[in-house]
Amino acid sequence: MDIYLIRHTQTATDPGLCYGQSDIALAASFADEMGKLHDKLPEFNDNCKVFSSPLTRCLQLAETFSDTVTTDPRLLELNFGDWEGRRFDDIDADVLQHWTNNFVTAAPPKGENFEDLYQRAGSFWQDLLASATAPCVALPPASVQSAEAPAHAPRLRPVGEAEQVLVVTHAGVIRALLAHALNLPLANAFQLRIDSGSAHKLRQVDDYLYVEYINL
């Protein structure tokens, strides 16, 4: 099974805005960026399964790959709590520096730390890998789940014999999933470059997981 982790394209925001789980629109350049992303990727089979964060900036991109997209709140970006919608420059410098130095275990007020994100993204990841060996079932059209949905969704329905899976999500989630795949120390996950509109390919063969490329 080939697994493609895809980050959404550029957003319609000014640099320096904190918008983890805020539902931010995509930039006006979306069509061009989306076309370039599609050009980098292969043609997908009819039984390819597409999963997405519920946020618009991911779902809009995911729907260019499939008419049937399954949204999962475990694929949401880091929850920045009280910092959501604020500029990083407006946050107390000492408080921000403490979080930057300790992001694995330190969380913004009323938000998540990276370990929290790693755990919920890991729940999705383990379900995905386990579902690949389960019997195939027909999937009904997915309804879009709210960003306020519970952090831990029910187990995924089996992907069965799907040879390709696309996961359209956010930079933080992709880092967390790659940390799971590579067994990375969490503090090292941010050494992985995850550009807007980038693709990251993994391949599961039997019980072994290969990384074919990162940040294409």
CSV table of N, CA, C and O in Angstrom, one decimal, residues 118-187:
chain,number,residue,atom,x,y,z
A,118,TYR,N,0.9,14.2,18.6
A,118,TYR,CA,1.5,13.0,18.3
A,118,TYR,C,0.6,11.8,18.6
A,118,TYR,O,0.5,10.8,17.9
A,119,GLN,N,0.0,11.9,19.8
A,119,GLN,CA,-0.8,10.8,20.3
A,119,GLN,C,-2.1,10.6,19.4
A,119,GLN,O,-2.5,9.5,19.0
A,120,ARG,N,-2.8,11.8,19.1
A,120,ARG,CA,-4.0,11.7,18.4
A,120,ARG,C,-3.8,11.3,16.9
A,120,ARG,O,-4.5,10.5,16.3
A,121,ALA,N,-2.7,11.9,16.3
A,121,ALA,CA,-2.3,11.6,15.0
A,121,ALA,C,-1.9,10.1,14.9
A,121,ALA,O,-2.2,9.4,13.9
A,122,GLY,N,-1.2,9.6,16.0
A,122,GLY,CA,-0.8,8.2,16.0
A,122,GLY,C,-2.0,7.3,16.1
A,122,GLY,O,-1.9,6.1,15.5
A,123,SER,N,-3.1,7.7,16.7
A,123,SER,CA,-4.3,6.9,16.8
A,123,SER,C,-4.8,6.7,15.3
A,123,SER,O,-5.2,5.5,15.0
A,124,PHE,N,-4.9,7.7,14.6
A,124,PHE,CA,-5.3,7.6,13.2
A,124,PHE,C,-4.3,6.7,12.4
A,124,PHE,O,-4.8,5.8,11.7
A,125,TRP,N,-3.0,6.9,12.6
A,125,TRP,CA,-2.0,6.2,11.8
A,125,TRP,C,-2.1,4.7,12.1
A,125,TRP,O,-2.1,3.9,11.2
A,126,GLN,N,-2.3,4.3,13.4
A,126,GLN,CA,-2.4,2.9,13.7
A,126,GLN,C,-3.6,2.3,13.1
A,126,GLN,O,-3.7,1.1,12.7
A,127,ASP,N,-4.7,3.0,13.2
A,127,ASP,CA,-6.0,2.6,12.6
A,127,ASP,C,-5.8,2.3,11.1
A,127,ASP,O,-6.3,1.4,10.5
A,128,LEU,N,-5.2,3.3,10.4
A,128,LEU,CA,-5.0,3.2,9.0
A,128,LEU,C,-4.2,2.0,8.6
A,128,LEU,O,-4.6,1.2,7.7
A,129,LEU,N,-3.1,1.7,9.3
A,129,LEU,CA,-2.2,0.6,9.0
A,129,LEU,C,-3.0,-0.7,9.3
A,129,LEU,O,-2.9,-1.7,8.5
A,130,ALA,N,-3.7,-0.7,10.4
A,130,ALA,CA,-4.5,-1.9,10.7
A,130,ALA,C,-5.6,-2.2,9.8
A,130,ALA,O,-5.9,-3.3,9.4
A,131,SER,N,-6.3,-1.1,9.3
A,131,SER,CA,-7.4,-1.3,8.4
A,131,SER,C,-7.0,-1.8,7.0
A,131,SER,O,-7.8,-2.4,6.3
A,132,ALA,N,-5.7,-1.7,6.7
A,132,ALA,CA,-5.3,-2.1,5.4
A,132,ALA,C,-5.3,-3.6,5.2
A,132,ALA,O,-5.4,-4.2,4.1
A,133,THR,N,-5.3,-4.3,6.4
A,133,THR,CA,-5.4,-5.8,6.3
A,133,THR,C,-6.8,-6.3,6.6
A,133,THR,O,-7.0,-7.5,6.7
A,134,ALA,N,-7.7,-5.4,6.9
A,134,ALA,CA,-9.1,-5.8,7.2
A,134,ALA,C,-9.9,-6.1,5.9
A,134,ALA,O,-9.5,-5.6,4.8
A,135,PRO,N,-11.0,-6.8,5.9
A,135,PRO,CA,-11.8,-7.1,4.7
A,135,PRO,C,-12.3,-5.8,4.2
A,135,PRO,O,-12.6,-4.8,4.9
A,136,CYS,N,-12.4,-5.7,2.9
A,136,CYS,CA,-12.8,-4.5,2.2
A,136,CYS,C,-14.4,-4.3,2.4
A,136,CYS,O,-15.1,-5.3,2.2
A,137,VAL,N,-14.8,-3.1,2.6
A,137,VAL,CA,-16.3,-2.8,2.7
A,137,VAL,C,-16.5,-1.6,1.9
A,137,VAL,O,-15.7,-0.8,1.6
A,138,ALA,N,-17.8,-1.5,1.4
A,138,ALA,CA,-18.2,-0.3,0.7
A,138,ALA,C,-18.3,0.9,1.6
A,138,ALA,O,-18.9,0.8,2.7
A,139,LEU,N,-17.7,2.0,1.2
A,139,LEU,CA,-17.8,3.2,2.0
A,139,LEU,C,-18.9,4.2,1.5
A,139,LEU,O,-18.8,4.5,0.3
A,140,PRO,N,-19.8,4.6,2.3
A,140,PRO,CA,-20.8,5.6,1.8
A,140,PRO,C,-20.1,7.0,1.7
A,140,PRO,O,-19.0,7.2,2.2
A,141,PRO,N,-20.7,7.9,1.0
A,141,PRO,CA,-20.1,9.3,0.9
A,141,PRO,C,-19.9,9.8,2.3
A,141,PRO,O,-20.8,9.7,3.2
A,142,ALA,N,-18.8,10.5,2.6
A,142,ALA,CA,-18.4,11.0,3.9
A,142,ALA,C,-19.1,12.3,4.1
A,142,ALA,O,-19.1,13.1,3.2
A,143,SER,N,-19.6,12.6,5.3
A,143,SER,CA,-20.1,13.9,5.6
A,143,SER,C,-18.9,14.6,6.3
A,143,SER,O,-18.1,14.0,7.0
A,144,VAL,N,-18.9,15.9,6.2
A,144,VAL,CA,-17.8,16.7,6.8
A,144,VAL,C,-18.0,16.8,8.2
A,144,VAL,O,-19.1,17.3,8.7
A,145,GLN,N,-17.1,16.5,9.0
A,145,GLN,CA,-17.2,16.6,10.5
A,145,GLN,C,-16.8,18.0,10.9
A,145,GLN,O,-15.9,18.6,10.3
A,146,SER,N,-17.3,18.4,12.0
A,146,SER,CA,-17.0,19.7,12.5
A,146,SER,C,-15.6,19.8,13.1
A,146,SER,O,-15.1,18.8,13.6
A,147,ALA,N,-15.0,20.9,13.1
A,147,ALA,CA,-13.7,21.1,13.7
A,147,ALA,C,-13.8,20.9,15.2
A,147,ALA,O,-12.8,20.8,15.9
A,148,GLU,N,-15.0,21.0,15.7
A,148,GLU,CA,-15.2,20.9,17.2
A,148,GLU,C,-15.5,19.4,17.6
A,148,GLU,O,-15.9,19.1,18.7
A,149,ALA,N,-15.4,18.5,16.6
A,149,ALA,CA,-15.6,17.1,16.9
A,149,ALA,C,-14.6,16.6,17.9
A,149,ALA,O,-13.6,17.1,18.1
A,150,PRO,N,-15.0,15.5,18.6
A,150,PRO,CA,-14.1,14.9,19.6
A,150,PRO,C,-12.7,14.6,19.0
A,150,PRO,O,-12.6,14.3,17.8
A,151,ALA,N,-11.6,14.8,19.8
A,151,ALA,CA,-10.3,14.6,19.3
A,151,ALA,C,-10.0,13.2,18.8
A,151,ALA,O,-9.2,13.0,17.9
A,152,HIS,N,-10.7,12.2,19.4
A,152,HIS,CA,-10.4,10.8,19.0
A,152,HIS,C,-11.7,10.3,18.3
A,152,HIS,O,-12.7,10.0,18.9
A,153,ALA,N,-11.6,10.1,17.0
A,153,ALA,CA,-12.7,9.6,16.2
A,153,ALA,C,-12.8,8.1,16.3
A,153,ALA,O,-11.9,7.5,16.7
A,154,PRO,N,-14.0,7.5,15.9
A,154,PRO,CA,-14.1,6.1,15.9
A,154,PRO,C,-13.0,5.5,15.0
A,154,PRO,O,-12.5,6.1,14.1
A,155,ARG,N,-12.8,4.2,15.1
A,155,ARG,CA,-11.8,3.5,14.3
A,155,ARG,C,-12.2,3.6,12.8
A,155,ARG,O,-13.4,3.7,12.5
A,156,LEU,N,-11.2,3.7,11.9
A,156,LEU,CA,-11.5,3.9,10.5
A,156,LEU,C,-12.2,2.6,10.0
A,156,LEU,O,-11.9,1.5,10.4
A,157,ARG,N,-13.0,2.8,9.0
A,157,ARG,CA,-13.6,1.7,8.3
A,157,ARG,C,-12.4,1.1,7.5
A,157,ARG,O,-11.6,1.8,7.0
A,158,PRO,N,-12.4,-0.2,7.2
A,158,PRO,CA,-11.3,-0.8,6.5
A,158,PRO,C,-11.1,-0.3,5.1
A,158,PRO,O,-12.0,0.0,4.4
A,159,VAL,N,-9.8,-0.1,4.8
A,159,VAL,CA,-9.5,0.3,3.4
A,159,VAL,C,-9.3,-0.9,2.5
A,159,VAL,O,-9.2,-0.8,1.3
A,160,GLY,N,-9.3,-2.1,3.1
A,160,GLY,CA,-9.3,-3.3,2.4
A,160,GLY,C,-8.2,-3.4,1.4
A,160,GLY,O,-7.0,-3.3,1.8
A,161,GLU,N,-8.5,-3.7,0.1
A,161,GLU,CA,-7.5,-3.9,-0.9
A,161,GLU,C,-7.0,-2.6,-1.5
A,161,GLU,O,-6.3,-2.7,-2.6
A,162,ALA,N,-7.2,-1.4,-1.0
A,162,ALA,CA,-6.8,-0.2,-1.6
A,162,ALA,C,-5.3,-0.2,-1.7
A,162,ALA,O,-4.5,-0.5,-0.7
A,163,GLU,N,-4.7,0.1,-2.9
A,163,GLU,CA,-3.3,0.1,-3.1
A,163,GLU,C,-2.7,1.5,-2.8
A,163,GLU,O,-1.5,1.7,-2.6
A,164,GLN,N,-3.6,2.5,-2.7
A,164,GLN,CA,-3.1,3.9,-2.5
A,164,GLN,C,-4.0,4.6,-1.5
A,164,GLN,O,-5.3,4.4,-1.6
A,165,VAL,N,-3.4,5.4,-0.6
A,165,VAL,CA,-4.1,6.2,0.3
A,165,VAL,C,-3.6,7.6,0.3
A,165,VAL,O,-2.3,7.7,0.4
A,166,LEU,N,-4.4,8.6,0.3
A,166,LEU,CA,-4.0,9.9,0.4
A,166,LEU,C,-4.5,10.5,1.7
A,166,LEU,O,-5.6,10.3,2.1
A,167,VAL,N,-3.6,11.2,2.4
A,167,VAL,CA,-4.0,11.9,3.7
A,167,VAL,C,-3.6,13.3,3.5
A,167,VAL,O,-2.5,13.7,3.5
A,168,VAL,N,-4.7,14.2,3.4
A,168,VAL,CA,-4.4,15.6,3.2
A,168,VAL,C,-4.6,16.3,4.6
A,168,VAL,O,-5.7,16.3,5.2
A,169,THR,N,-3.5,16.9,5.0
A,169,THR,CA,-3.5,17.4,6.4
A,169,THR,C,-2.6,18.6,6.6
A,169,THR,O,-2.3,19.3,5.6
A,170,HIS,N,-2.0,18.8,7.7
A,170,HIS,CA,-1.3,20.0,8.1
A,170,HIS,C,0.2,19.6,8.4
A,170,HIS,O,0.5,18.4,8.7
A,171,ALA,N,1.1,20.6,8.5
A,171,ALA,CA,2.5,20.4,8.7
A,171,ALA,C,2.7,19.7,10.0
A,171,ALA,O,3.5,18.7,10.1
A,172,GLY,N,2.1,20.1,11.1
A,172,GLY,CA,2.3,19.5,12.4
A,172,GLY,C,1.9,18.0,12.4
A,172,GLY,O,2.6,17.2,13.0
A,173,VAL,N,0.8,17.7,11.7
A,173,VAL,CA,0.3,16.3,11.7
A,173,VAL,C,1.3,15.5,10.9
A,173,VAL,O,1.6,14.3,11.2
A,174,ILE,N,1.7,16.0,9.7
A,174,ILE,CA,2.7,15.2,8.9
A,174,ILE,C,3.9,14.9,9.7
A,174,ILE,O,4.5,13.8,9.6
A,175,ARG,N,4.4,15.9,10.4
A,175,ARG,CA,5.6,15.7,11.2
A,175,ARG,C,5.4,14.6,12.3
A,175,ARG,O,6.2,13.7,12.5
A,176,ALA,N,4.2,14.6,12.9
A,176,ALA,CA,3.8,13.6,13.9
A,176,ALA,C,3.8,12.2,13.2
A,176,ALA,O,4.2,11.2,13.8
A,177,LEU,N,3.1,12.1,12.1
A,177,LEU,CA,3.0,10.8,11.4
A,177,LEU,C,4.4,10.3,10.9
A,177,LEU,O,4.6,9.1,11.1
A,178,LEU,N,5.2,11.2,10.4
A,178,LEU,CA,6.6,10.7,10.1
A,178,LEU,C,7.4,10.3,11.3
A,178,LEU,O,8.2,9.4,11.2
A,179,ALA,N,7.2,11.0,12.4
A,179,ALA,CA,7.8,10.6,13.7
A,179,ALA,C,7.4,9.2,14.1
A,179,ALA,O,8.2,8.4,14.5
A,180,HIS,N,6.1,8.9,13.9
A,180,HIS,CA,5.7,7.5,14.1
A,180,HIS,C,6.3,6.5,13.2
A,180,HIS,O,6.8,5.5,13.6
A,181,ALA,N,6.3,6.9,11.9
A,181,ALA,CA,6.9,6.0,10.9
A,181,ALA,C,8.3,5.7,11.1
A,181,ALA,O,8.8,4.6,10.9
A,182,LEU,N,9.1,6.7,11.5
A,182,LEU,CA,10.5,6.6,11.6
A,182,LEU,C,11.0,6.4,13.0
A,182,LEU,O,12.2,6.4,13.3
A,183,ASN,N,10.1,6.4,13.9
A,183,ASN,CA,10.4,6.3,15.4
A,183,ASN,C,11.4,7.4,15.8
A,183,ASN,O,12.4,7.2,16.5
A,184,LEU,N,11.1,8.6,15.4
A,184,LEU,CA,11.9,9.8,15.7
A,184,LEU,C,11.6,10.3,17.1
A,184,LEU,O,10.5,10.3,17.6
A,185,PRO,N,12.6,10.8,17.8
A,185,PRO,CA,12.4,11.6,19.0
A,185,PRO,C,11.5,12.8,18.6
A,185,PRO,O,11.8,13.4,17.6
A,186,LEU,N,10.5,13.1,19.4
A,186,LEU,CA,9.6,14.2,19.0
A,186,LEU,C,10.3,15.5,18.8
A,186,LEU,O,9.9,16.3,17.9
A,187,ALA,N,11.3,15.8,19.6
A,187,ALA,CA,12.0,17.1,19.5
A,187,ALA,C,12.7,17.2,18.1
A,187,ALA,O,12.9,18.3,17.6
